[in-house]
């Protein structure tokens, strides 16, 4: 009974978040100022993503989450939200890695920001390829999102960027003892999230 109630609660919370995302999307249609439209649209996408993640966290015992499955879903959701069919993906995800439940949402949001940033800015008006790679080294976990888009602007400094999404990603990474970095090298732009990690 406890497990059934927990699953139902998680499902309902996910549904409620999806509804909030839909309401924000509806509200966006009433706006005219481009900056306001973009801000509400970003908020709607983030809330919808949290709802999707919430529906995956079904274990009442708080068991670790399978990282590969979680990140696959994040990438799929990000691309599906754009409605684009010209973005290829390659995912290199170790099946054995598990993530603590309390880290699932912040990690997913940061990865989603990296993927969305690649699509919106790297592939603006062009097709592209995103490669997501995960590896563990000692007590650190790194999730790298590479894209072959237009690259970062000259003189770009991630810690001085004004984009809200990048600020949130950087802040969430630091909050959990990690880092979030952006750089372009040899025509590939990499967004890398590194977090403290203990294999479970």
Tab-separated table of C-alpha atoms in Angstrom:
chain	number	residue	atom	x	y	z
A	1	UNK	CA	0.000	0.000	0.000
A	2	UNK	CA	2.833	2.412	0.843
A	3	UNK	CA	4.460	1.807	-2.552
A	4	UNK	CA	1.173	2.292	-4.403
A	5	UNK	CA	0.502	5.556	-2.563
A	6	UNK	CA	4.046	6.765	-3.236
A	7	UNK	CA	3.769	5.998	-6.948
A	8	UNK	CA	0.450	7.779	-7.143
A	9	UNK	CA	1.868	10.811	-5.324
A	10	UNK	CA	4.872	11.003	-7.649
A	11	UNK	CA	2.615	10.628	-10.660
A	12	UNK	CA	0.259	13.334	-9.415
A	13	UNK	CA	3.096	15.748	-8.651
A	14	UNK	CA	4.436	15.158	-12.158
A	15	UNK	CA	0.998	15.784	-13.655
A	16	UNK	CA	0.593	18.999	-11.659
A	17	UNK	CA	3.955	20.286	-12.858
A	18	UNK	CA	3.050	19.430	-16.444
A	19	UNK	CA	-0.168	21.402	-15.968
A	20	UNK	CA	1.756	24.425	-14.665
A	21	UNK	CA	4.005	24.207	-17.723
A	22	UNK	CA	0.954	24.138	-19.990
A	23	UNK	CA	-0.553	27.149	-18.205
A	24	UNK	CA	2.676	29.107	-18.710
A	25	UNK	CA	2.636	28.195	-22.392
A	26	UNK	CA	-0.946	29.449	-22.672
A	27	UNK	CA	-0.024	32.663	-20.887
A	28	UNK	CA	2.835	33.176	-23.350
A	29	UNK	CA	0.326	33.559	-26.189
A	30	UNK	CA	-1.051	36.719	-24.580
A	31	UNK	CA	2.337	38.424	-24.503
A	32	UNK	CA	3.753	40.705	-27.180
A	33	UNK	CA	7.192	41.718	-25.916
A	34	UNK	CA	9.845	39.287	-27.300
A	35	UNK	CA	11.892	39.235	-24.093
A	36	UNK	CA	8.851	38.370	-21.977
A	37	UNK	CA	7.784	35.663	-24.422
A	38	UNK	CA	11.239	34.069	-24.325
A	39	UNK	CA	11.377	34.187	-20.514
A	40	UNK	CA	7.955	32.583	-20.056
A	41	UNK	CA	8.747	29.992	-22.718
A	42	UNK	CA	11.960	28.989	-20.918
A	43	UNK	CA	10.115	28.769	-17.607
A	44	UNK	CA	7.423	26.560	-19.162
A	45	UNK	CA	10.027	24.181	-20.594
A	46	UNK	CA	11.868	23.897	-17.285
A	47	UNK	CA	8.706	23.189	-15.308
A	48	UNK	CA	7.625	20.575	-17.862
A	49	UNK	CA	11.042	18.920	-17.656
A	50	UNK	CA	10.903	18.780	-13.848
A	51	UNK	CA	7.465	17.178	-14.165
A	52	UNK	CA	8.828	14.555	-16.530
A	53	UNK	CA	11.724	13.772	-14.178
A	54	UNK	CA	9.422	13.636	-11.157
A	55	UNK	CA	7.368	10.914	-12.803
A	56	UNK	CA	10.502	8.765	-13.102
A	57	UNK	CA	11.408	8.976	-9.391
A	58	UNK	CA	9.038	6.241	-8.312
A	59	UNK	CA	11.025	4.258	-5.740
A	60	UNK	CA	9.571	4.794	-2.235
A	61	UNK	CA	12.817	3.547	-0.669
A	62	UNK	CA	14.816	6.377	-2.241
A	63	UNK	CA	17.005	4.028	-4.271
A	64	UNK	CA	19.539	5.582	-6.676
A	65	UNK	CA	18.302	6.499	-10.150
A	66	UNK	CA	19.712	4.850	-13.267
A	67	UNK	CA	21.716	7.695	-14.799
A	68	UNK	CA	21.703	6.413	-18.394
A	69	UNK	CA	17.903	6.141	-18.576
A	70	UNK	CA	17.457	9.545	-16.945
A	71	UNK	CA	19.788	11.356	-19.355
A	72	UNK	CA	18.358	9.614	-22.418
A	73	UNK	CA	14.936	10.907	-21.449
A	74	UNK	CA	16.260	14.431	-20.869
A	75	UNK	CA	17.856	14.578	-24.321
A	76	UNK	CA	14.753	13.142	-25.983
A	77	UNK	CA	12.484	15.632	-24.188
A	78	UNK	CA	14.675	18.610	-25.088
A	79	UNK	CA	14.749	17.762	-28.786
A	80	UNK	CA	11.058	16.841	-28.911
A	81	UNK	CA	10.146	20.189	-27.364
A	82	UNK	CA	11.821	22.050	-30.245
A	83	UNK	CA	9.907	20.090	-32.862
A	84	UNK	CA	13.092	19.742	-34.922
A	85	UNK	CA	14.037	16.622	-36.871
A	86	UNK	CA	17.475	17.695	-38.101
A	87	UNK	CA	19.419	17.050	-34.871
A	88	UNK	CA	21.336	13.785	-34.543
A	89	UNK	CA	22.518	12.431	-31.196
A	90	UNK	CA	25.163	10.034	-29.943
A	91	UNK	CA	24.937	8.947	-26.315
A	92	UNK	CA	27.783	7.213	-24.503
A	93	UNK	CA	26.292	6.339	-21.130
A	94	UNK	CA	27.604	3.659	-18.728
A	95	UNK	CA	24.645	1.505	-17.698
A	96	UNK	CA	26.032	0.736	-14.248
A	97	UNK	CA	26.088	4.273	-12.857
A	98	UNK	CA	23.393	5.313	-10.393
A	99	UNK	CA	22.577	8.808	-9.163
A	100	UNK	CA	21.239	9.770	-5.742
A	101	UNK	CA	17.559	10.785	-6.091
A	102	UNK	CA	18.173	14.273	-4.674
A	103	UNK	CA	20.664	14.886	-7.485
A	104	UNK	CA	18.373	13.768	-10.299
A	105	UNK	CA	16.508	17.041	-10.857
A	106	UNK	CA	19.468	19.483	-10.646
A	107	UNK	CA	21.602	17.226	-12.848
A	108	UNK	CA	18.807	16.871	-15.387
A	109	UNK	CA	18.157	20.618	-15.469
A	110	UNK	CA	21.836	21.417	-16.045
A	111	UNK	CA	22.131	18.845	-18.843
A	112	UNK	CA	18.898	20.146	-20.362
A	113	UNK	CA	20.315	23.661	-20.326
A	114	UNK	CA	23.420	22.445	-22.167
A	115	UNK	CA	21.350	20.613	-24.791
A	116	UNK	CA	18.908	23.498	-25.250
A	117	UNK	CA	21.773	25.968	-25.516
A	118	UNK	CA	23.357	23.884	-28.283
A	119	UNK	CA	20.075	23.695	-30.190
A	120	UNK	CA	19.099	27.330	-29.775
A	121	UNK	CA	22.470	28.996	-30.303
A	122	UNK	CA	24.704	26.405	-31.949
A	123	UNK	CA	22.169	25.086	-34.451
A	124	UNK	CA	20.257	28.280	-35.183
A	125	UNK	CA	19.127	27.760	-38.772
A	126	UNK	CA	21.239	24.655	-39.355
A	127	UNK	CA	21.294	20.937	-38.655
A	128	UNK	CA	23.636	19.551	-36.036
A	129	UNK	CA	24.956	16.669	-33.989
A	130	UNK	CA	24.975	16.435	-30.195
A	131	UNK	CA	27.186	13.935	-28.388
A	132	UNK	CA	26.576	13.243	-24.707
A	133	UNK	CA	29.327	11.395	-22.846
A	134	UNK	CA	29.501	10.361	-19.196
A	135	UNK	CA	32.542	9.143	-17.329
A	136	UNK	CA	33.669	8.666	-13.738
A	137	UNK	CA	37.170	9.469	-12.545
A	138	UNK	CA	37.953	8.772	-8.894
A	139	UNK	CA	35.251	10.584	-6.913
A	140	UNK	CA	34.113	12.895	-9.723
A	141	UNK	CA	31.423	12.366	-12.348
A	142	UNK	CA	31.566	14.318	-15.614
A	143	UNK	CA	28.714	14.743	-18.081
A	144	UNK	CA	29.856	16.367	-21.335
A	145	UNK	CA	27.511	17.712	-24.019
A	146	UNK	CA	29.377	18.348	-27.290
A	147	UNK	CA	27.919	20.002	-30.373
A	148	UNK	CA	29.256	20.816	-33.836
A	149	UNK	CA	27.370	24.090	-34.141
A	150	UNK	CA	28.567	27.648	-34.701
A	151	UNK	CA	30.625	27.797	-31.512
A	152	UNK	CA	30.811	30.379	-28.761
A	153	UNK	CA	31.147	34.096	-29.573
A	154	UNK	CA	34.642	35.581	-29.441
A	155	UNK	CA	35.557	36.609	-25.909
A	156	UNK	CA	32.659	34.627	-24.395
A	157	UNK	CA	33.036	34.168	-20.637
A	158	UNK	CA	30.514	31.721	-19.108
A	159	UNK	CA	30.808	33.270	-15.635
A	160	UNK	CA	29.863	36.668	-17.078
A	161	UNK	CA	27.077	35.473	-19.373
A	162	UNK	CA	23.729	37.198	-18.989
A	163	UNK	CA	21.618	34.226	-20.072
A	164	UNK	CA	19.467	33.098	-17.157
A	165	UNK	CA	19.804	29.440	-18.065
A	166	UNK	CA	23.596	29.529	-17.924
A	167	UNK	CA	23.502	31.399	-14.621
A	168	UNK	CA	21.158	28.785	-13.156
A	169	UNK	CA	23.276	25.898	-14.439
A	170	UNK	CA	26.444	27.395	-12.969
A	171	UNK	CA	24.751	28.171	-9.652
A	172	UNK	CA	23.198	24.695	-9.300
A	173	UNK	CA	26.511	23.000	-10.086
A	174	UNK	CA	28.298	25.069	-7.434
A	175	UNK	CA	25.521	24.448	-4.932
A	176	UNK	CA	26.218	20.717	-5.192
A	177	UNK	CA	29.992	21.045	-5.069
A	178	UNK	CA	30.552	20.849	-8.809
A	179	UNK	CA	31.336	22.981	-11.833
A	180	UNK	CA	29.675	23.831	-15.142
A	181	UNK	CA	31.925	25.015	-17.944
A	182	UNK	CA	31.581	25.996	-21.612
A	183	UNK	CA	34.338	26.107	-24.205
A	184	UNK	CA	34.866	25.717	-27.954
A	185	UNK	CA	37.849	23.786	-29.334
A	186	UNK	CA	38.480	22.446	-32.866
A	187	UNK	CA	34.955	23.376	-34.047
A	188	UNK	CA	33.314	21.523	-31.140
A	189	UNK	CA	31.591	23.318	-28.282
A	190	UNK	CA	31.548	21.426	-24.993
A	191	UNK	CA	29.344	22.051	-21.974
A	192	UNK	CA	30.772	20.003	-19.105
A	193	UNK	CA	29.132	19.332	-15.757
A	194	UNK	CA	31.400	17.833	-13.088
A	195	UNK	CA	29.995	16.678	-9.745
A	196	UNK	CA	31.211	14.858	-6.638
A	197	UNK	CA	30.228	11.236	-7.060
A	198	UNK	CA	30.377	7.973	-5.152
A	199	UNK	CA	29.529	4.796	-7.018
A	200	UNK	CA	26.501	3.099	-5.547
